[in-house]
mmCIF file of N, CA and C in Angstrom:
data_model
loop_
_atom_site.group_PDB
_atom_site.id
_atom_site.type_symbol
_atom_site.label_atom_id
_atom_site.label_comp_id
_atom_site.label_asym_id
_atom_site.label_seq_id
_atom_site.Cartn_x
_atom_site.Cartn_y
_atom_site.Cartn_z
ATOM 1 N N MET H 1 69.750 42.033 -44.652
ATOM 2 C CA MET H 1 68.561 42.546 -45.313
ATOM 3 C C MET H 1 67.573 43.111 -44.289
ATOM 4 N N LYS H 2 67.490 42.440 -43.153
ATOM 5 C CA LYS H 2 66.577 42.886 -42.107
ATOM 6 C C LYS H 2 66.996 44.254 -41.580
ATOM 7 N N LYS H 3 68.293 44.481 -41.446
ATOM 8 C CA LYS H 3 68.791 45.762 -40.946
ATOM 9 C C LYS H 3 68.486 46.888 -41.927
ATOM 10 N N ILE H 4 68.545 46.629 -43.186
ATOM 11 C CA ILE H 4 68.264 47.649 -44.197
ATOM 12 C C ILE H 4 66.791 48.039 -44.166
ATOM 13 N N ILE H 5 65.927 47.055 -44.002
ATOM 14 C CA ILE H 5 64.489 47.343 -43.938
ATOM 15 C C ILE H 5 64.160 48.149 -42.689
ATOM 16 N N ILE H 6 64.762 47.792 -41.557
ATOM 17 C CA ILE H 6 64.537 48.538 -40.319
ATOM 18 C C ILE H 6 65.062 49.965 -40.461
ATOM 19 N N LEU H 7 66.230 50.119 -41.039
ATOM 20 C CA LEU H 7 66.810 51.443 -41.234
ATOM 21 C C LEU H 7 65.937 52.300 -42.159
ATOM 22 N N ALA H 8 65.428 51.695 -43.234
ATOM 23 C CA ALA H 8 64.579 52.437 -44.168
ATOM 24 C C ALA H 8 63.262 52.845 -43.498
ATOM 25 N N SER H 9 62.683 51.956 -42.696
ATOM 26 C CA SER H 9 61.416 52.300 -42.035
ATOM 27 C C SER H 9 61.625 53.389 -40.989
ATOM 28 N N LEU H 10 62.742 53.342 -40.258
ATOM 29 C CA LEU H 10 63.046 54.401 -39.302
ATOM 30 C C LEU H 10 63.274 55.732 -40.003
ATOM 31 N N LEU H 11 63.939 55.712 -41.122
ATOM 32 C CA LEU H 11 64.174 56.926 -41.893
ATOM 33 C C LEU H 11 62.857 57.546 -42.349
ATOM 34 N N LEU H 12 61.949 56.701 -42.846
ATOM 35 C CA LEU H 12 60.647 57.212 -43.264
ATOM 36 C C LEU H 12 59.839 57.731 -42.077
ATOM 37 N N ALA H 13 59.926 57.050 -40.942
ATOM 38 C CA ALA H 13 59.188 57.480 -39.763
ATOM 39 C C ALA H 13 59.686 58.831 -39.261
ATOM 40 N N PHE H 14 61.002 58.992 -39.163
ATOM 41 C CA PHE H 14 61.544 60.262 -38.689
ATOM 42 C C PHE H 14 61.289 61.400 -39.679
ATOM 43 N N THR H 15 61.254 61.086 -40.950
ATOM 44 C CA THR H 15 60.911 62.095 -41.945
ATOM 45 C C THR H 15 59.463 62.542 -41.761
ATOM 46 N N GLY H 16 58.584 61.602 -41.512
ATOM 47 C CA GLY H 16 57.182 61.926 -41.264
ATOM 48 C C GLY H 16 57.005 62.748 -40.010
ATOM 49 N N PHE H 17 57.765 62.413 -38.952
ATOM 50 C CA PHE H 17 57.693 63.196 -37.712
ATOM 51 C C PHE H 17 58.189 64.618 -37.943
ATOM 52 N N GLY H 18 59.194 64.754 -38.768
ATOM 53 C CA GLY H 18 59.728 66.084 -39.054
ATOM 54 C C GLY H 18 58.727 66.958 -39.772
ATOM 55 N N PHE H 19 57.975 66.407 -40.702
ATOM 56 C CA PHE H 19 56.959 67.184 -41.403
ATOM 57 C C PHE H 19 55.761 67.478 -40.510
ATOM 58 N N ALA H 20 55.494 66.611 -39.564
ATOM 59 C CA ALA H 20 54.361 66.830 -38.668
ATOM 60 C C ALA H 20 54.626 67.972 -37.701
ATOM 61 N N GLN H 21 55.871 68.299 -37.422
ATOM 62 C CA GLN H 21 56.209 69.324 -36.454
ATOM 63 C C GLN H 21 56.237 70.725 -37.045
ATOM 64 N N THR H 22 56.209 70.872 -38.335
ATOM 65 C CA THR H 22 56.254 72.205 -38.931
ATOM 66 C C THR H 22 54.913 72.889 -38.768
ATOM 67 N N THR H 23 54.939 74.194 -38.513
ATOM 68 C CA THR H 23 53.711 74.958 -38.340
ATOM 69 C C THR H 23 53.337 75.608 -39.662
ATOM 70 N N PRO H 24 52.042 75.715 -39.933
ATOM 71 C CA PRO H 24 51.626 76.376 -41.165
ATOM 72 C C PRO H 24 51.861 77.879 -41.073
ATOM 73 N N ALA H 25 52.007 78.513 -42.185
ATOM 74 C CA ALA H 25 52.296 79.949 -42.247
ATOM 75 C C ALA H 25 50.995 80.744 -42.272
ATOM 76 N N THR H 26 50.204 80.711 -41.215
ATOM 77 C CA THR H 26 48.953 81.466 -41.168
ATOM 78 C C THR H 26 49.154 82.952 -40.907
ATOM 79 N N PRO H 27 50.196 83.422 -40.157
ATOM 80 C CA PRO H 27 50.338 84.865 -39.962
ATOM 81 C C PRO H 27 50.544 85.624 -41.272
ATOM 82 N N ALA H 28 51.183 85.014 -42.259
ATOM 83 C CA ALA H 28 51.395 85.697 -43.524
ATOM 84 C C ALA H 28 50.065 85.926 -44.235
ATOM 85 N N LYS H 29 49.142 84.976 -44.115
ATOM 86 C CA LYS H 29 47.837 85.142 -44.742
ATOM 87 C C LYS H 29 47.045 86.230 -44.049
ATOM 88 N N ALA H 30 47.177 86.342 -42.731
ATOM 89 C CA ALA H 30 46.442 87.366 -41.991
ATOM 90 C C ALA H 30 46.917 88.760 -42.376
ATOM 91 N N LYS H 31 48.212 88.922 -42.594
ATOM 92 C CA LYS H 31 48.729 90.234 -42.984
ATOM 93 C C LYS H 31 48.241 90.623 -44.372
ATOM 94 N N THR H 32 48.166 89.671 -45.277
ATOM 95 C CA THR H 32 47.716 90.008 -46.614
ATOM 96 C C THR H 32 46.233 90.324 -46.623
ATOM 97 N N ALA H 33 45.470 89.723 -45.732
ATOM 98 C CA ALA H 33 44.048 90.022 -45.666
ATOM 99 C C ALA H 33 43.818 91.438 -45.142
ATOM 100 N N LYS H 34 44.632 91.868 -44.188
ATOM 101 C CA LYS H 34 44.484 93.215 -43.652
ATOM 102 C C LYS H 34 44.892 94.262 -44.678
ATOM 103 N N THR H 35 45.953 93.989 -45.417
ATOM 104 C CA THR H 35 46.404 94.971 -46.389
ATOM 105 C C THR H 35 45.497 94.999 -47.611
ATOM 106 N N ALA H 36 44.765 93.932 -47.867
ATOM 107 C CA ALA H 36 43.870 93.918 -49.012
ATOM 108 C C ALA H 36 42.662 94.815 -48.775
ATOM 109 N N LYS H 37 42.307 95.091 -47.539
ATOM 110 C CA LYS H 37 41.159 95.932 -47.244
ATOM 111 C C LYS H 37 41.426 97.400 -47.536
ATOM 112 N N LYS H 38 42.690 97.825 -47.453
ATOM 113 C CA LYS H 38 43.028 99.221 -47.698
ATOM 114 C C LYS H 38 43.029 99.496 -49.202
ATOM 115 N N PRO H 39 42.485 100.626 -49.631
ATOM 116 C CA PRO H 39 42.605 100.976 -51.034
ATOM 117 C C PRO H 39 44.021 101.478 -51.314
ATOM 118 N N ALA H 40 44.676 100.881 -52.268
ATOM 119 C CA ALA H 40 46.057 101.217 -52.568
ATOM 120 C C ALA H 40 46.117 102.298 -53.636
ATOM 121 N N THR H 41 46.687 103.436 -53.265
ATOM 122 C CA THR H 41 46.922 104.514 -54.220
ATOM 123 C C THR H 41 48.367 104.955 -54.079
ATOM 124 N N ALA H 42 49.005 105.223 -55.170
ATOM 125 C CA ALA H 42 50.419 105.583 -55.168
ATOM 126 C C ALA H 42 50.634 107.041 -54.754
ATOM 127 N N THR H 43 49.649 107.906 -54.961
ATOM 128 C CA THR H 43 49.846 109.325 -54.687
ATOM 129 C C THR H 43 49.601 109.686 -53.230
ATOM 130 N N THR H 44 48.860 108.871 -52.474
ATOM 131 C CA THR H 44 48.557 109.201 -51.083
ATOM 132 C C THR H 44 49.302 108.277 -50.141
ATOM 133 N N ALA H 45 50.610 108.360 -50.117
ATOM 134 C CA ALA H 45 51.419 107.516 -49.245
ATOM 135 C C ALA H 45 51.546 108.122 -47.848
ATOM 136 N N ALA H 46 51.450 109.428 -47.697
ATOM 137 C CA ALA H 46 51.623 110.078 -46.401
ATOM 138 C C ALA H 46 50.506 109.739 -45.408
ATOM 139 N N PRO H 47 49.212 109.747 -45.761
ATOM 140 C CA PRO H 47 48.184 109.403 -44.779
ATOM 141 C C PRO H 47 48.287 107.954 -44.308
ATOM 142 N N ALA H 48 48.709 107.058 -45.166
ATOM 143 C CA ALA H 48 48.845 105.658 -44.769
ATOM 144 C C ALA H 48 49.980 105.484 -43.778
ATOM 145 N N ALA H 49 51.009 106.293 -43.874
ATOM 146 C CA ALA H 49 52.138 106.180 -42.971
ATOM 147 C C ALA H 49 51.812 106.737 -41.593
ATOM 148 N N THR H 50 50.909 107.711 -41.500
ATOM 149 C CA THR H 50 50.585 108.301 -40.203
ATOM 150 C C THR H 50 49.624 107.443 -39.398
ATOM 151 N N ALA H 51 48.805 106.627 -40.029
ATOM 152 C CA ALA H 51 47.841 105.790 -39.309
ATOM 153 C C ALA H 51 48.462 104.420 -39.055
ATOM 154 N N THR H 52 49.037 104.257 -37.873
ATOM 155 C CA THR H 52 49.629 102.974 -37.522
ATOM 156 C C THR H 52 48.616 102.132 -36.781
ATOM 157 N N PRO H 53 48.720 100.808 -36.834
ATOM 158 C CA PRO H 53 47.762 99.954 -36.143
ATOM 159 C C PRO H 53 47.791 100.131 -34.630
ATOM 160 N N ALA H 54 48.932 100.489 -34.055
ATOM 161 C CA ALA H 54 49.026 100.640 -32.601
ATOM 162 C C ALA H 54 48.228 101.847 -32.117
ATOM 163 N N THR H 55 48.206 102.926 -32.895
ATOM 164 C CA THR H 55 47.490 104.113 -32.457
ATOM 165 C C THR H 55 45.998 103.978 -32.682
ATOM 166 N N THR H 56 45.579 103.228 -33.664
ATOM 167 C CA THR H 56 44.149 103.085 -33.912
ATOM 168 C C THR H 56 43.534 101.989 -33.071
ATOM 169 N N ALA H 57 44.332 101.125 -32.472
ATOM 170 C CA ALA H 57 43.788 100.003 -31.713
ATOM 171 C C ALA H 57 43.270 100.436 -30.352
ATOM 172 N N LYS H 58 43.943 101.355 -29.668
ATOM 173 C CA LYS H 58 43.546 101.763 -28.326
ATOM 174 C C LYS H 58 43.242 103.258 -28.295
ATOM 175 N N PRO H 59 42.342 103.676 -27.427
ATOM 176 C CA PRO H 59 42.076 105.110 -27.320
ATOM 177 C C PRO H 59 43.239 105.826 -26.644
ATOM 178 N N ALA H 60 43.317 107.115 -26.840
ATOM 179 C CA ALA H 60 44.434 107.893 -26.319
ATOM 180 C C ALA H 60 44.274 108.227 -24.841
ATOM 181 N N THR H 61 43.125 108.007 -24.263
ATOM 182 C CA THR H 61 42.922 108.329 -22.857
ATOM 183 C C THR H 61 43.536 107.250 -21.991
ATOM 184 N N ALA H 62 44.301 107.677 -20.990
ATOM 185 C CA ALA H 62 44.936 106.741 -20.075
ATOM 186 C C ALA H 62 44.938 107.353 -18.682
ATOM 187 N N ALA H 63 44.889 106.500 -17.671
ATOM 188 C CA ALA H 63 44.862 106.989 -16.301
ATOM 189 C C ALA H 63 46.243 107.410 -15.827
ATOM 190 N N GLY H 64 47.287 106.852 -16.406
ATOM 191 C CA GLY H 64 48.645 107.144 -15.979
ATOM 192 C C GLY H 64 49.523 107.516 -17.155
ATOM 193 N N PRO H 65 50.828 107.259 -17.035
ATOM 194 C CA PRO H 65 51.770 107.603 -18.103
ATOM 195 C C PRO H 65 51.473 106.850 -19.399
ATOM 196 N N THR H 66 51.822 107.476 -20.509
ATOM 197 C CA THR H 66 51.591 106.865 -21.810
ATOM 198 C C THR H 66 52.908 106.668 -22.541
ATOM 199 N N LYS H 67 52.864 105.830 -23.546
ATOM 200 C CA LYS H 67 54.036 105.594 -24.388
ATOM 201 C C LYS H 67 54.096 106.660 -25.477
ATOM 202 N N LYS H 68 55.122 106.586 -26.324
ATOM 203 C CA LYS H 68 55.288 107.580 -27.381
ATOM 204 C C LYS H 68 54.128 107.566 -28.371
ATOM 205 N N ASP H 69 53.541 106.378 -28.600
ATOM 206 C CA ASP H 69 52.454 106.301 -29.562
ATOM 207 C C ASP H 69 51.096 106.664 -28.954
ATOM 208 N N GLY H 70 51.062 107.033 -27.674
ATOM 209 C CA GLY H 70 49.835 107.488 -27.054
ATOM 210 C C GLY H 70 49.056 106.414 -26.324
ATOM 211 N N THR H 71 49.487 105.170 -26.384
ATOM 212 C CA THR H 71 48.785 104.111 -25.668
ATOM 213 C C THR H 71 49.254 104.065 -24.223
ATOM 214 N N ALA H 72 48.477 103.451 -23.372
ATOM 215 C CA ALA H 72 48.802 103.377 -21.955
ATOM 216 C C ALA H 72 50.028 102.502 -21.732
ATOM 217 N N ASP H 73 50.923 102.946 -20.855
ATOM 218 C CA ASP H 73 52.113 102.180 -20.522
ATOM 219 C C ASP H 73 51.744 101.209 -19.406
ATOM 220 N N MET H 74 51.675 99.920 -19.740
ATOM 221 C CA MET H 74 51.163 98.929 -18.803
ATOM 222 C C MET H 74 52.182 98.542 -17.727
ATOM 223 N N ARG H 75 53.321 99.189 -17.683
ATOM 224 C CA ARG H 75 54.273 98.931 -16.595
ATOM 225 C C ARG H 75 53.854 99.623 -15.319
ATOM 226 N N TYR H 76 52.935 100.577 -15.404
ATOM 227 C CA TYR H 76 52.518 101.349 -14.252
ATOM 228 C C TYR H 76 51.200 100.829 -13.687
ATOM 229 N N LYS H 77 51.083 100.879 -12.365
ATOM 230 C CA LYS H 77 49.920 100.322 -11.685
ATOM 231 C C LYS H 77 48.641 101.065 -12.036
ATOM 232 N N ALA H 78 48.725 102.365 -12.214
ATOM 233 C CA ALA H 78 47.535 103.151 -12.533
ATOM 234 C C ALA H 78 46.918 102.699 -13.855
ATOM 235 N N ASN H 79 47.745 102.377 -14.817
ATOM 236 C CA ASN H 79 47.236 101.922 -16.110
ATOM 237 C C ASN H 79 46.715 100.499 -16.027
ATOM 238 N N LYS H 80 47.349 99.663 -15.210
ATOM 239 C CA LYS H 80 46.873 98.288 -15.059
ATOM 240 C C LYS H 80 45.504 98.262 -14.400
ATOM 241 N N ASP H 81 45.317 99.121 -13.378
ATOM 242 C CA ASP H 81 44.032 99.168 -12.697
ATOM 243 C C ASP H 81 42.935 99.709 -13.612
ATOM 244 N N ALA H 82 43.272 100.662 -14.461
ATOM 245 C CA ALA H 82 42.285 101.235 -15.370
ATOM 246 C C ALA H 82 41.887 100.245 -16.461
ATOM 247 N N ALA H 83 42.787 99.352 -16.819
ATOM 248 C CA ALA H 83 42.506 98.395 -17.883
ATOM 249 C C ALA H 83 41.668 97.220 -17.401
ATOM 250 N N LYS H 84 41.653 96.984 -16.091
ATOM 251 C CA LYS H 84 40.880 95.854 -15.568
ATOM 252 C C LYS H 84 39.394 96.155 -15.684
ATOM 253 N N LYS H 85 38.664 95.152 -16.126
ATOM 254 C CA LYS H 85 37.223 95.273 -16.224
ATOM 255 C C LYS H 85 36.607 94.560 -15.032
ATOM 256 N N PRO H 86 35.493 95.022 -14.550
ATOM 257 C CA PRO H 86 34.826 94.269 -13.486
ATOM 258 C C PRO H 86 34.358 92.935 -14.058
ATOM 259 N N PRO H 87 34.394 91.892 -13.263
ATOM 260 C CA PRO H 87 34.014 90.579 -13.807
ATOM 261 C C PRO H 87 32.546 90.548 -14.197
ATOM 262 N N GLN H 88 32.307 90.176 -15.412
ATOM 263 C CA GLN H 88 30.948 90.051 -15.902
ATOM 264 C C GLN H 88 30.681 88.582 -16.131
ATOM 265 N N HIS H 89 29.769 88.047 -15.391
ATOM 266 C CA HIS H 89 29.461 86.636 -15.513
ATOM 267 C C HIS H 89 28.234 86.484 -16.402
ATOM 268 N N LEU H 90 28.486 86.227 -17.663
ATOM 269 C CA LEU H 90 27.422 86.055 -18.633
ATOM 270 C C LEU H 90 27.517 84.676 -19.257
ATOM 271 N N LYS H 91 26.377 84.153 -19.660
ATOM 272 C CA LYS H 91 26.353 82.891 -20.382
ATOM 273 C C LYS H 91 26.698 83.160 -21.846
ATOM 274 N N ALA H 92 26.812 82.108 -22.619
ATOM 275 C CA ALA H 92 27.199 82.246 -24.021
ATOM 276 C C ALA H 92 26.167 83.032 -24.827
ATOM 277 N N ASP H 93 24.909 82.970 -24.416
ATOM 278 C CA ASP H 93 23.882 83.697 -25.149
ATOM 279 C C ASP H 93 23.734 85.149 -24.694
ATOM 280 N N GLY H 94 24.540 85.582 -23.706
ATOM 281 C CA GLY H 94 24.555 86.969 -23.279
ATOM 282 C C GLY H 94 23.682 87.271 -22.075
ATOM 283 N N THR H 95 22.935 86.309 -21.579
ATOM 284 C CA THR H 95 22.098 86.531 -20.401
ATOM 285 C C THR H 95 22.934 86.364 -19.143
ATOM 286 N N PRO H 96 22.548 87.014 -18.035
ATOM 287 C CA PRO H 96 23.335 86.898 -16.799
ATOM 288 C C PRO H 96 23.328 85.473 -16.263
ATOM 289 N N ASP H 97 24.466 85.063 -15.736
ATOM 290 C CA ASP H 97 24.610 83.724 -15.168
ATOM 291 C C ASP H 97 24.154 83.782 -13.713
ATOM 292 N N LYS H 98 23.097 83.090 -13.375
ATOM 293 C CA LYS H 98 22.481 83.161 -12.052
ATOM 294 C C LYS H 98 23.270 82.405 -10.988
ATOM 295 N N ARG H 99 24.358 81.780 -11.342
ATOM 296 C CA ARG H 99 25.169 81.086 -10.347
ATOM 297 C C ARG H 99 25.984 82.067 -9.515
ATOM 298 N N TYR H 100 26.141 83.295 -9.984
ATOM 299 C CA TYR H 100 26.961 84.277 -9.289
ATOM 300 C C TYR H 100 26.092 85.258 -8.518
ATOM 301 N N LYS H 101 26.616 85.740 -7.392
ATOM 302 C CA LYS H 101 25.856 86.564 -6.450
ATOM 303 C C LYS H 101 25.347 87.860 -7.076
ATOM 304 N N GLU H 102 26.177 88.529 -7.883
ATOM 305 C CA GLU H 102 25.756 89.819 -8.430
ATOM 306 C C GLU H 102 24.634 89.680 -9.451
ATOM 307 N N ASN H 103 24.395 88.485 -9.959
ATOM 308 C CA ASN H 103 23.333 88.284 -10.953
ATOM 309 C C ASN H 103 22.060 87.717 -10.350
ATOM 310 N N LYS H 104 22.093 87.284 -9.104
ATOM 311 C CA LYS H 104 20.906 86.680 -8.494
ATOM 312 C C LYS H 104 19.931 87.771 -8.087
ATOM 313 N N THR H 105 18.647 87.461 -8.200
ATOM 314 C CA THR H 105 17.619 88.399 -7.753
ATOM 315 C C THR H 105 17.413 88.196 -6.259
ATOM 316 N N PRO H 106 17.234 89.282 -5.498
ATOM 317 C CA PRO H 106 17.068 89.126 -4.044
ATOM 318 C C PRO H 106 15.752 88.430 -3.716
ATOM 319 N N LYS H 107 15.798 87.568 -2.702
ATOM 320 C CA LYS H 107 14.602 86.836 -2.294
ATOM 321 C C LYS H 107 13.742 87.744 -1.428
ATOM 322 N N LYS H 108 12.444 87.649 -1.628
ATOM 323 C CA LYS H 108 11.506 88.426 -0.820
ATOM 324 C C LYS H 108 11.150 87.597 0.419
ATOM 325 N N THR H 109 11.141 88.260 1.533
ATOM 326 C CA THR H 109 10.763 87.573 2.771
ATOM 327 C C THR H 109 9.290 87.803 3.032
ATOM 328 N N SER H 110 8.567 86.750 3.275
ATOM 329 C CA SER H 110 7.132 86.867 3.558
ATOM 330 C C SER H 110 6.854 86.593 5.013
ATOM 331 N N LYS H 111 5.894 87.327 5.592
ATOM 332 C CA LYS H 111 5.559 87.173 7.009
ATOM 333 C C LYS H 111 4.232 86.526 7.195
#
């Protein structure tokens, strides 16, 4: 009887662990939210097909070679350097962080 109780409790425990490891399906909800914003019309299917998310996400200007969709090809050094932003040290409220040299005000020397 003791072995049956132990076996049943282990079975329930492993079942619980199995359900705890599953991930929720949040990407499906995100896709439906994006498609809900577009006005759906059956007669204008061609303009919707030409506007892809990849082309509208990034500007067409690139320092180096581009991909077929017009975005910068990040395999090339010229595009990687152009994509880098200078480090901006800001606090959460948007004011400059005075711990960094570029944000400190120069000290005046008095004689």
